[in-house]
Amino acid sequence: MKSMSLYEEKHSFLNKLSPITKMIYVVAAILIPAFAGEKMLAVGFMIFSMLLLMHSKVIRRTFPILGVSGFVVLTVLIIQGLFRAGNETVVLDMGPVAFYKEGLLFALGIAINVFNIILCFCVLVLSTKPSDMVEELVRKGFSPRIGYVFTSLFQLIPQMTDRMSTITDAQKSRGMETEGSLMIRMKAFLPLISPVIMSSFIDTKERAIALEVRGFNAKNKKTFLNESTKIPVDNVIIIILVVGIVCSIGWRIMTWLR
Amino acid sequence: MNTIEMKDIHFSYTEKEEILKGINITIDERSTAIIGQNGAGKTTFVKLLKGLLRPNSGKILLNGTDIADMTVAALAKDIGLIFQNPNDQIFKNTVLSEVMFGPLQMGMSKAQAEESARKALEMVGLMNMEKINPYDLGLSDRKLVSIAAIVAMDTKVIIFDEPTIAQDYMGKERIKKIMKDLRAQGKIVISILHDMDFVAETFERAIVFAKGNVLLDGDVKTVFSQKDVLEEAYLEQPSTAKLCHELGYGEIFLTPEEFIAMKQKEA
Ligand SMILES: Nc1ncnc2c1ncn2[C@@H]1O[C@H](COP(=O)(O)OP(=O)(O)O)[C@@H](O)[C@H]1O
Ligand SMILES: [Mg+2]
């Protein structure tokens, strides 16, 4: 079945790790530098994430995401570099405007955080099947209902785009122009979107019945179709990450107390 | 007289697999059924006719004019296509406005469109349902709404994609009558079908698709006589034809009526 996901099975090291391990990695990559208050740690995680992604041969898939966020970060850099309150030290004088060191450093801090967060999420998302991730969470006590909502979202969106194209065909067949000026497109929108919404409602009702018939709300303990795929390395990594998080929190508390 | 000529049509969705492998067909005024196994390329074929897909090579001529230069919306004036799933096309909240949508798109005035819509609704037998929301109708009536919506556009050609699916006997009889009425009005009626009895009772010509080629093309009786070739395309004969075959008759009959008439003549 078609599914909307950036995930691709490459039989890599990351693919083999349990989703839980990768989720804890995301948490660690964000929390440790934040608690330790050390930008170099974020840079370290960033580089490490990149190495992992390269090793899994999925680094290319991060380029579009990095490109878009890079553009946003660049505007932050320009604005903060030029106008941040407290700008004093001129780095680059360009006549009417000048870039200041304080603003640039501040923006650099933001950029490091943004890229670190994006890259560590990439490690998780690009190497994990969404349904595996949800199943693992449900196994750990997450509500199966919410889990189901997430999994079905990943399938629903491509289904809806498919429907959208069938419906576009059906309306074009009735003489509706869908190409051309903005006005024409706007007028075309309603006939296109309403059958999609209507049939999603119908589908939802039927899906609910189908789930109920198969005991979705049954009270007894459920088993899982797939076995948990934890490998020994998972436990080692989880321990290291958790120790790392605890240490950084400890460090933070110590600096407060001092 | 209306004709559609398809000359050496090749088509593929992906580079790996050719779906239509050189189709040569001239559709004339005879009502035409398109049959074939699932995945044979029937829907693809009618989407090409309708301009929703464009062939990789080959020409499609509608009354001598190449449709390659016409947009789908422009072609809508000449060729109507009723989609398999009525939910894909219905979006207005009354049956009447739904059926008027196509005629209005074609540039008819409101009064003309309404007249056309009422005529179409009468033809499909939904006269007194004009104000109902189509989604309050059952699937079988909703299908009739989607048929009326195309009939109201008064196109020269009307194509049905699997119209009898999810229809009970009454529904099928109604669709059969609609097709015969349209044929009587001089329109080209083309339909993709899986129900061989329905084809035998309703159509003059049958085209059998198999794996992207035309396996058989001829009047229904000739096509349905060829049990072996049909089996090659994983198709059955109509029930009456099967009976004739089992009884070892040289000539086959397509409908119970023909069969009974023959028996009565014998007696
Ligand atoms: N949008 C599409 N993209 C790729 N392949 C398609 C698409 N639509 C149909 N096909 C393929 O084309 C073949 C013919 O499909 P179709 O014309 O729908 O068959 P039929 O209507 O005879 O059942 C099938 O093998 C189908 O998988
Ligand atoms: Mg089909």
Coordinates of C-alpha atoms and ligand atoms in Angstrom, one line a residue:
Chain A
M1 CA 0.0 0.0 0.0
K2 CA 1.1 3.5 -0.8
S3 CA 2.1 5.5 2.2
M4 CA 3.3 9.0 2.7
S5 CA 6.7 8.7 4.3
L6 CA 10.3 9.7 3.8
Y7 CA 11.4 6.3 5.1
E8 CA 13.2 3.9 2.8
E9 CA 14.4 0.5 3.7
K10 CA 18.2 0.3 3.1
H11 CA 19.0 -2.5 5.5
S12 CA 21.4 -0.1 7.2
F13 CA 22.5 0.0 10.8
L14 CA 19.9 2.7 11.6
N15 CA 17.1 0.6 10.0
K16 CA 18.0 -2.3 12.3
L17 CA 17.8 -0.3 15.5
S18 CA 14.6 -0.2 17.4
P19 CA 12.4 2.9 16.9
I20 CA 12.6 3.5 20.7
T21 CA 16.4 3.8 20.6
K22 CA 16.2 6.4 17.8
M23 CA 13.5 8.3 19.6
I24 CA 15.6 8.5 22.7
Y25 CA 18.5 9.7 20.5
V26 CA 16.3 12.6 19.3
V27 CA 15.5 13.5 22.9
A28 CA 19.1 13.3 23.9
A29 CA 20.4 15.3 20.9
I30 CA 18.0 18.1 21.9
L31 CA 18.1 17.9 25.7
I32 CA 21.8 17.3 26.4
P33 CA 23.1 20.5 24.7
A34 CA 20.2 22.5 26.1
F35 CA 20.9 21.4 29.7
A36 CA 24.6 21.6 29.4
G37 CA 24.3 25.0 27.8
E38 CA 27.2 24.2 25.5
K39 CA 26.8 25.0 21.8
M40 CA 29.7 22.8 20.9
L41 CA 27.7 19.8 22.1
A42 CA 24.9 20.6 19.7
V43 CA 27.5 20.9 16.9
G44 CA 28.9 17.5 18.0
F45 CA 25.4 16.0 17.8
M46 CA 24.9 17.6 14.4
I47 CA 28.0 16.1 13.0
F48 CA 27.2 12.8 14.5
S49 CA 23.7 12.8 13.0
M50 CA 25.2 13.6 9.7
L51 CA 27.6 10.7 9.9
L52 CA 24.8 8.4 10.8
L53 CA 22.7 9.6 7.9
M54 CA 25.7 9.2 5.5
H55 CA 26.3 5.7 6.8
S56 CA 22.7 4.8 6.2
K57 CA 22.9 6.3 2.6
V58 CA 20.0 8.7 3.2
I59 CA 21.9 11.9 3.6
R60 CA 20.7 13.1 0.1
R61 CA 17.1 13.1 1.3
T62 CA 17.9 15.7 4.0
F63 CA 19.1 18.2 1.4
P64 CA 15.7 19.6 0.5
I65 CA 14.7 19.9 4.1
L66 CA 18.0 21.6 5.0
G67 CA 17.7 23.8 1.9
V68 CA 14.3 25.2 3.0
S69 CA 15.3 25.7 6.6
G70 CA 18.7 27.0 5.5
F71 CA 16.8 29.8 3.7
V72 CA 14.9 30.7 6.8
V73 CA 18.0 30.7 9.0
L74 CA 19.8 32.9 6.4
T75 CA 17.1 35.6 6.8
V76 CA 17.4 35.3 10.6
L77 CA 21.2 35.7 10.2
I78 CA 20.8 38.8 8.0
I79 CA 18.2 40.5 10.2
Q80 CA 19.9 39.7 13.5
G81 CA 23.3 40.6 12.1
L82 CA 22.0 44.0 11.0
F83 CA 19.5 45.1 13.5
R84 CA 19.8 43.1 16.8
A85 CA 19.5 45.3 19.9
G86 CA 22.8 45.4 21.6
N87 CA 24.8 45.2 18.3
E88 CA 28.1 46.9 19.0
T89 CA 31.1 45.4 17.3
V90 CA 31.1 45.9 13.5
V91 CA 32.4 42.9 11.5
L92 CA 31.5 43.8 8.0
D93 CA 30.9 47.4 7.0
M94 CA 28.9 47.8 3.8
G95 CA 28.3 51.5 3.6
P96 CA 24.8 52.3 4.7
V97 CA 24.5 49.0 6.6
A98 CA 26.9 47.0 8.7
F99 CA 26.9 43.4 10.2
Y100 CA 27.5 43.2 13.9
K101 CA 29.3 40.4 15.8
E102 CA 26.7 40.1 18.6
G103 CA 23.8 39.7 16.2
L104 CA 25.6 37.2 14.0
L105 CA 26.7 35.1 17.0
F106 CA 23.1 35.1 18.3
A107 CA 21.8 34.0 14.9
L108 CA 24.5 31.4 14.7
G109 CA 23.3 29.9 18.0
I110 CA 19.8 29.6 16.6
A111 CA 21.1 28.1 13.4
I112 CA 23.0 25.4 15.3
N113 CA 19.9 24.5 17.3
V114 CA 17.7 24.4 14.2
F115 CA 20.0 22.2 12.2
N116 CA 20.7 20.0 15.1
I117 CA 17.0 19.4 15.7
I118 CA 16.3 18.8 12.0
L119 CA 19.2 16.4 11.6
C120 CA 18.4 14.3 14.7
F121 CA 14.7 14.1 13.6
C122 CA 16.0 13.0 10.1
V123 CA 17.9 10.2 11.8
L124 CA 14.6 8.9 13.2
V125 CA 12.2 9.7 10.3
L126 CA 14.4 8.6 7.4
S127 CA 15.2 5.3 8.9
T128 CA 12.0 4.2 10.6
K129 CA 8.7 3.0 9.2
P130 CA 6.0 5.2 10.7
S131 CA 3.8 2.2 11.5
D132 CA 6.8 0.6 13.3
M133 CA 7.3 3.7 15.3
V134 CA 3.7 3.9 16.4
E135 CA 3.5 0.2 17.1
E136 CA 6.5 0.5 19.4
L137 CA 5.0 3.4 21.2
V138 CA 1.7 1.5 21.7
R139 CA 3.7 -1.4 23.0
K140 CA 5.2 1.0 25.6
G141 CA 1.7 2.0 26.8
F142 CA 0.8 4.7 24.3
S143 CA -3.0 4.9 23.6
P144 CA -3.8 2.6 20.6
R145 CA -6.4 5.1 19.5
I146 CA -4.0 7.9 19.1
G147 CA -1.5 5.5 17.6
Y148 CA -4.1 4.5 15.0
V149 CA -4.8 8.1 14.2
F150 CA -1.1 8.6 13.4
T151 CA -0.7 5.5 11.3
S152 CA -3.8 6.2 9.3
L153 CA -2.7 9.8 8.6
F154 CA 0.3 8.4 6.8
Q155 CA -2.0 6.4 4.6
L156 CA -4.8 8.8 4.3
I157 CA -2.9 11.7 2.8
P158 CA -1.6 9.8 -0.3
Q159 CA -5.1 8.2 -0.6
M160 CA -6.6 11.7 -0.6
T161 CA -4.2 12.9 -3.3
D162 CA -5.1 9.9 -5.4
R163 CA -8.8 10.7 -5.0
M164 CA -8.1 14.3 -5.7
S165 CA -6.7 13.4 -9.1
T166 CA -9.6 11.1 -9.9
I167 CA -12.0 13.8 -9.0
T168 CA -10.1 16.4 -11.0
D169 CA -10.5 14.1 -14.0
A170 CA -14.2 13.6 -13.3
Q171 CA -14.8 17.4 -13.1
K172 CA -12.7 18.1 -16.2
S173 CA -14.8 15.5 -18.0
R174 CA -17.8 17.7 -17.2
G175 CA -16.3 20.7 -18.9
M176 CA -14.7 22.4 -16.0
E177 CA -11.5 24.3 -16.8
T178 CA -8.9 23.6 -14.2
E179 CA -6.0 25.2 -15.9
G180 CA -5.3 28.8 -16.5
S181 CA -5.7 32.0 -14.5
L182 CA -5.9 32.2 -10.8
M183 CA -9.6 33.0 -11.1
I184 CA -10.3 29.8 -13.0
R185 CA -8.4 27.8 -10.5
M186 CA -10.3 29.3 -7.6
K187 CA -13.6 28.6 -9.3
A188 CA -12.5 25.0 -9.9
F189 CA -11.6 24.5 -6.2
L190 CA -15.0 23.9 -4.7
P191 CA -16.2 21.2 -7.1
L192 CA -12.8 19.4 -6.5
I193 CA -12.6 19.6 -2.8
S194 CA -16.2 18.8 -1.8
P195 CA -16.3 15.2 -3.2
V196 CA -13.0 14.6 -1.5
I197 CA -14.4 15.7 1.9
M198 CA -17.7 14.0 1.4
S199 CA -16.1 10.7 0.6
S200 CA -13.6 11.0 3.4
F201 CA -16.6 11.2 5.8
I202 CA -18.1 8.1 4.2
D203 CA -14.8 6.3 4.4
T204 CA -14.3 7.3 8.0
K205 CA -17.7 5.8 9.0
E206 CA -16.9 2.6 7.2
R207 CA -13.5 2.4 8.6
A208 CA -14.9 2.8 12.1
I209 CA -17.3 0.0 11.6
A210 CA -14.6 -2.2 10.1
L211 CA -12.3 -1.6 13.1
E212 CA -15.1 -2.2 15.6
V213 CA -16.0 -5.5 14.0
R214 CA -12.4 -6.6 14.5
G215 CA -12.4 -5.8 18.2
F216 CA -10.5 -2.5 18.2
N217 CA -12.2 -1.5 21.4
A218 CA -12.0 -4.9 23.1
K219 CA -10.9 -4.5 26.7
N220 CA -8.5 -7.5 27.0
K221 CA -4.8 -7.4 26.5
K222 CA -3.8 -7.3 22.8
T223 CA -0.9 -9.0 21.1
F224 CA 1.1 -7.4 18.3
L225 CA 1.5 -8.6 14.7
N226 CA 5.2 -7.8 14.6
E227 CA 7.7 -8.8 17.3
S228 CA 9.7 -6.1 19.0
T229 CA 13.0 -5.9 17.1
K230 CA 15.4 -4.8 19.8
I231 CA 18.9 -5.9 19.3
P232 CA 21.6 -6.0 22.0
V233 CA 23.2 -2.8 20.7
D234 CA 19.9 -1.0 21.3
N235 CA 20.2 -1.5 25.1
V236 CA 23.8 -0.3 25.1
I237 CA 22.9 2.8 23.1
I238 CA 19.9 3.5 25.3
I239 CA 21.9 3.3 28.5
I240 CA 24.6 5.6 27.1
L241 CA 22.0 8.2 26.0
V242 CA 20.0 8.1 29.2
V243 CA 23.2 8.4 31.3
G244 CA 24.1 11.4 29.0
I245 CA 20.8 13.0 29.6
V246 CA 21.0 12.4 33.4
C247 CA 24.5 13.8 33.6
S248 CA 23.6 17.0 31.7
I249 CA 20.6 17.5 34.0
G250 CA 22.9 16.9 37.0
W251 CA 25.4 19.4 35.6
R252 CA 22.7 22.0 35.2
I253 CA 21.5 21.5 38.8
M254 CA 25.1 21.8 40.0
T255 CA 25.7 25.1 38.2
W256 CA 22.5 26.4 39.7
L257 CA 23.5 25.5 43.2
R258 CA 26.9 27.0 42.9
Chain B
M1 CA -22.8 9.9 -38.7
N2 CA -20.5 10.0 -35.7
T3 CA -17.3 8.1 -35.7
I4 CA -14.2 7.8 -33.5
E5 CA -11.1 6.4 -35.2
M6 CA -8.2 5.2 -33.1
K7 CA -5.0 4.6 -35.1
D8 CA -2.2 2.5 -33.7
I9 CA -2.5 3.8 -30.2
H10 CA 0.3 3.0 -27.8
F11 CA 0.2 4.0 -24.2
S12 CA 2.2 3.5 -21.0
Y13 CA 2.0 5.0 -17.5
T14 CA 5.5 4.0 -16.7
E15 CA 8.5 3.3 -18.9
K16 CA 8.7 -0.3 -17.8
E17 CA 5.3 -1.5 -18.9
E18 CA 3.3 -0.7 -22.0
I19 CA -0.4 -0.8 -21.2
L20 CA -1.9 -0.4 -24.7
K21 CA 0.1 -2.0 -27.5
G22 CA -1.1 -0.7 -30.8
I23 CA -4.9 -0.3 -30.8
N24 CA -6.7 0.1 -34.1
I25 CA -10.5 0.6 -33.6
T26 CA -13.1 2.6 -35.4
I27 CA -16.1 3.2 -33.3
D28 CA -19.3 3.8 -35.3
E29 CA -22.9 4.2 -34.5
R30 CA -23.3 0.7 -33.1
S31 CA -23.5 0.5 -29.4
T32 CA -20.2 -1.0 -28.2
A33 CA -19.3 -3.0 -25.2
I34 CA -15.7 -3.2 -24.0
I35 CA -14.9 -6.4 -22.1
G36 CA -11.8 -8.0 -20.7
Q37 CA -10.1 -9.1 -17.5
N38 CA -9.3 -6.7 -14.8
G39 CA -6.1 -4.8 -15.7
A40 CA -6.6 -5.4 -19.4
G41 CA -6.4 -1.7 -20.1
K42 CA -10.1 -0.9 -20.6
T43 CA -10.3 2.2 -18.3
T44 CA -7.1 3.4 -19.8
F45 CA -8.6 3.1 -23.2
V46 CA -11.6 5.2 -22.4
K47 CA -9.6 7.8 -20.6
L48 CA -7.6 8.1 -23.9
L49 CA -10.8 8.6 -25.8
K50 CA -11.8 11.3 -23.4
G51 CA -8.5 13.1 -23.6
L52 CA -7.7 12.5 -19.9
L53 CA -4.6 10.6 -21.0
R54 CA -2.7 11.3 -24.1
P55 CA -1.3 8.4 -26.2
N56 CA 2.5 8.0 -26.5
S57 CA 2.0 7.5 -30.2
G58 CA -1.0 7.1 -32.6
K59 CA -4.0 9.3 -33.4
I60 CA -7.5 9.6 -32.2
L61 CA -9.9 11.2 -34.6
L62 CA -13.4 12.4 -33.6
N63 CA -15.4 12.8 -36.8
G64 CA -12.2 13.3 -38.7
T65 CA -10.6 15.9 -36.3
D66 CA -7.6 15.0 -34.2
I67 CA -8.4 15.4 -30.5
A68 CA -4.8 15.9 -29.6
D69 CA -5.2 19.7 -29.7
M70 CA -8.4 19.8 -27.7
T71 CA -8.4 20.3 -23.9
V72 CA -10.4 17.9 -21.8
A73 CA -12.9 20.6 -21.0
A74 CA -13.4 21.4 -24.7
L75 CA -13.8 17.7 -25.5
A76 CA -16.5 17.6 -22.8
K77 CA -18.9 19.1 -25.3
D78 CA -18.6 16.0 -27.6
I79 CA -17.6 13.1 -25.3
G80 CA -19.2 12.3 -21.9
L81 CA -17.7 9.9 -19.5
I82 CA -19.5 8.5 -16.5
F83 CA -17.0 7.4 -13.9
Q84 CA -17.2 4.1 -12.2
N85 CA -17.6 5.6 -8.7
P86 CA -20.4 8.3 -8.5
N87 CA -18.8 9.7 -5.4
D88 CA -15.9 10.9 -7.5
Q89 CA -18.1 13.4 -9.4
I90 CA -21.0 14.4 -7.1
F91 CA -20.5 17.6 -5.2
K92 CA -23.7 19.7 -5.3
N93 CA -26.3 19.5 -2.5
T94 CA -29.3 18.9 -4.7
V95 CA -29.8 16.4 -7.4
L96 CA -31.0 19.1 -9.8
S97 CA -28.0 21.4 -9.4
E98 CA -25.7 18.4 -9.7
V99 CA -27.2 17.5 -13.0
M100 CA -27.2 21.2 -14.2
F101 CA -23.5 21.6 -13.5
G102 CA -22.3 20.1 -16.7
P103 CA -24.7 21.9 -19.0
L104 CA -23.8 25.2 -17.3
Q105 CA -20.1 24.5 -17.8
M106 CA -20.8 24.0 -21.5
G107 CA -22.2 27.5 -21.7
M108 CA -26.0 26.8 -21.7
S109 CA -28.2 29.4 -20.1
K110 CA -29.7 28.6 -16.7
A111 CA -33.1 27.9 -18.3
Q112 CA -31.7 25.7 -21.0
A113 CA -29.5 23.9 -18.4
E114 CA -32.5 23.3 -16.2
E115 CA -34.6 22.0 -19.0
S116 CA -31.8 19.7 -20.1
A117 CA -31.3 18.5 -16.6
R118 CA -35.0 17.7 -16.1
K119 CA -35.1 15.8 -19.3
A120 CA -32.1 13.7 -18.2
L121 CA -33.6 13.1 -14.8
E122 CA -36.8 11.9 -16.4
M123 CA -34.8 9.6 -18.6
V124 CA -33.1 7.9 -15.7
G125 CA -36.3 7.9 -13.6
L126 CA -35.4 10.4 -10.9
M127 CA -38.0 13.0 -11.7
N128 CA -39.3 13.6 -8.2
M129 CA -35.9 13.6 -6.5
E130 CA -34.7 17.0 -7.8
K131 CA -34.4 18.6 -4.4
I132 CA -32.8 15.7 -2.5
N133 CA -29.2 15.7 -1.5
P134 CA -27.5 13.1 -3.7
Y135 CA -25.6 11.8 -0.6
D136 CA -29.0 10.9 0.9
L137 CA -29.6 8.5 -2.0
G138 CA -28.5 5.0 -2.0
L139 CA -25.5 4.1 -4.2
S140 CA -27.6 2.7 -7.0
D141 CA -29.7 5.9 -7.3
R142 CA -26.6 8.0 -6.9
K143 CA -25.1 6.2 -9.8
L144 CA -28.2 7.2 -11.8
V145 CA -27.6 10.9 -10.8
S146 CA -24.1 10.6 -12.1
I147 CA -25.5 9.2 -15.4
A148 CA -28.1 12.0 -15.6
A149 CA -25.4 14.5 -15.0
I150 CA -23.6 13.4 -18.2
V151 CA -26.7 12.7 -20.2
A152 CA -27.9 16.3 -19.6
M153 CA -24.7 17.5 -21.4
D154 CA -26.2 16.1 -24.6
T155 CA -22.9 14.8 -26.0
K156 CA -22.5 12.9 -29.2
V157 CA -20.6 10.1 -27.4
I158 CA -21.4 8.7 -24.0
I159 CA -19.0 6.3 -22.3
F160 CA -19.9 4.3 -19.2
D161 CA -17.2 2.7 -17.0
E162 CA -18.6 -0.4 -15.3
P163 CA -22.1 1.0 -14.8
T164 CA -23.7 -2.2 -13.5
I165 CA -21.4 -2.7 -10.5
A166 CA -23.5 -2.7 -7.2
Q167 CA -26.7 -2.5 -9.2
D168 CA -29.6 -4.9 -8.5
Y169 CA -31.8 -6.3 -11.2
M170 CA -34.0 -3.2 -11.3
G171 CA -31.0 -0.9 -11.5
K172 CA -29.5 -2.9 -14.3
E173 CA -32.8 -2.9 -16.2
R174 CA -32.9 0.9 -15.9
I175 CA -29.4 1.3 -17.1
K176 CA -30.1 -1.0 -20.0
K177 CA -33.1 1.1 -21.0
I178 CA -31.1 4.4 -20.7
M179 CA -28.5 2.9 -23.0
K180 CA -31.0 1.8 -25.5
D181 CA -32.7 5.2 -25.4
L182 CA -29.5 7.0 -26.0
R183 CA -28.7 4.7 -28.9
A184 CA -32.1 5.5 -30.3
Q185 CA -31.3 9.2 -30.1
G186 CA -28.3 8.5 -32.4
K187 CA -25.6 8.8 -29.8
I188 CA -22.5 6.6 -29.7
V189 CA -22.9 4.5 -26.6
I190 CA -19.7 2.8 -25.3
S191 CA -19.5 0.8 -22.1
I192 CA -17.0 -1.2 -20.1
L193 CA -18.8 -4.2 -18.7
H194 CA -18.2 -7.4 -16.7
D195 CA -21.7 -8.7 -17.0
M196 CA -21.8 -10.8 -20.2
D197 CA -25.6 -11.3 -20.0
F198 CA -26.0 -7.6 -19.9
V199 CA -23.7 -7.2 -22.9
A200 CA -25.6 -9.8 -24.9
E201 CA -29.0 -8.2 -24.1
T202 CA -28.0 -4.6 -24.7
F203 CA -25.1 -4.2 -27.2
E204 CA -24.6 -4.6 -30.9
R205 CA -20.8 -4.8 -30.9
A206 CA -18.3 -6.2 -28.4
I207 CA -14.6 -5.5 -28.2
V208 CA -12.5 -7.9 -26.1
F209 CA -9.3 -6.5 -24.6
A210 CA -6.6 -8.7 -23.3
K211 CA -3.2 -7.6 -22.0
G212 CA -3.3 -4.3 -24.0
N213 CA -4.4 -5.8 -27.3
V214 CA -7.7 -6.2 -29.0
L215 CA -8.4 -9.9 -29.0
L216 CA -11.8 -9.9 -30.6
D217 CA -13.9 -7.3 -32.3
G218 CA -17.2 -7.8 -33.9
D219 CA -21.0 -8.0 -33.5
V220 CA -21.9 -9.6 -30.1
K221 CA -23.1 -12.8 -31.6
T222 CA -19.9 -13.5 -33.5
V223 CA -17.7 -12.5 -30.5
F224 CA -19.7 -14.6 -28.0
S225 CA -19.6 -17.7 -30.3
Q226 CA -15.9 -18.0 -29.8
K227 CA -15.8 -19.8 -26.5
D228 CA -12.1 -20.7 -26.8
V229 CA -10.8 -17.3 -27.6
L230 CA -13.0 -15.8 -24.8
E231 CA -11.5 -18.3 -22.3
E232 CA -8.1 -17.2 -23.4
A233 CA -9.1 -13.7 -22.1
Y234 CA -10.6 -15.3 -19.0
L235 CA -14.1 -14.4 -20.0
E236 CA -17.3 -16.4 -20.0
Q237 CA -20.0 -16.7 -22.6
P238 CA -23.4 -15.3 -21.7
S239 CA -25.7 -17.9 -19.9
T240 CA -27.9 -18.6 -22.9
A241 CA -24.8 -19.0 -25.2
K242 CA -23.3 -21.4 -22.7
L243 CA -26.5 -23.4 -22.7
C244 CA -26.5 -23.6 -26.5
H245 CA -22.9 -24.6 -26.5
E246 CA -23.5 -27.4 -23.9
L247 CA -26.5 -28.6 -25.9
G248 CA -24.1 -28.9 -28.9
Y249 CA -25.9 -26.4 -31.1
G250 CA -24.1 -25.1 -34.1
E251 CA -25.7 -21.6 -33.7
I252 CA -25.7 -19.8 -30.4
F253 CA -28.4 -17.6 -29.1
L254 CA -27.6 -14.7 -26.8
T255 CA -30.7 -14.1 -24.8
P256 CA -33.4 -16.3 -23.3
E257 CA -36.0 -14.5 -25.5
E258 CA -34.1 -15.5 -28.7
F259 CA -33.7 -19.0 -27.5
I260 CA -37.4 -19.4 -26.6
A261 CA -38.5 -17.9 -29.9
M262 CA -36.3 -20.4 -31.8
K263 CA -37.8 -23.3 -29.7
Q264 CA -41.3 -22.1 -30.3
K265 CA -40.7 -22.0 -34.1
E266 CA -39.3 -25.6 -34.0
A267 CA -42.3 -26.9 -32.1
Ligands
LIG1 N1 -2.4 5.8 -12.8 C1 -1.7 4.6 -13.1 N2 -0.4 4.5 -13.0 C2 0.3 3.4 -13.3 N3 -0.3 2.3 -13.7 C3 -1.6 2.3 -13.9 C4 -2.4 3.5 -13.6 N4 -3.7 3.2 -13.8 C5 -3.8 1.9 -14.3 N5 -2.5 1.4 -14.3 C6 -2.2 0.0 -14.8 O1 -2.6 -0.1 -16.1 C7 -3.2 -1.4 -16.3 C8 -4.5 -1.3 -16.9 O2 -5.4 -0.7 -16.0 P1 -6.9 -0.3 -16.4 O3 -6.9 0.4 -17.7 O4 -7.5 0.4 -15.2 O5 -7.5 -1.8 -16.5 P2 -9.1 -2.2 -16.6 O6 -9.9 -1.0 -16.5 O7 -9.2 -3.0 -17.8 O8 -9.3 -3.1 -15.4 C9 -3.2 -2.1 -14.9 O9 -2.1 -3.0 -14.9 C10 -2.9 -1.0 -14.0 O10 -2.2 -1.5 -12.9
MG2 MG -11.4 -0.3 -15.1

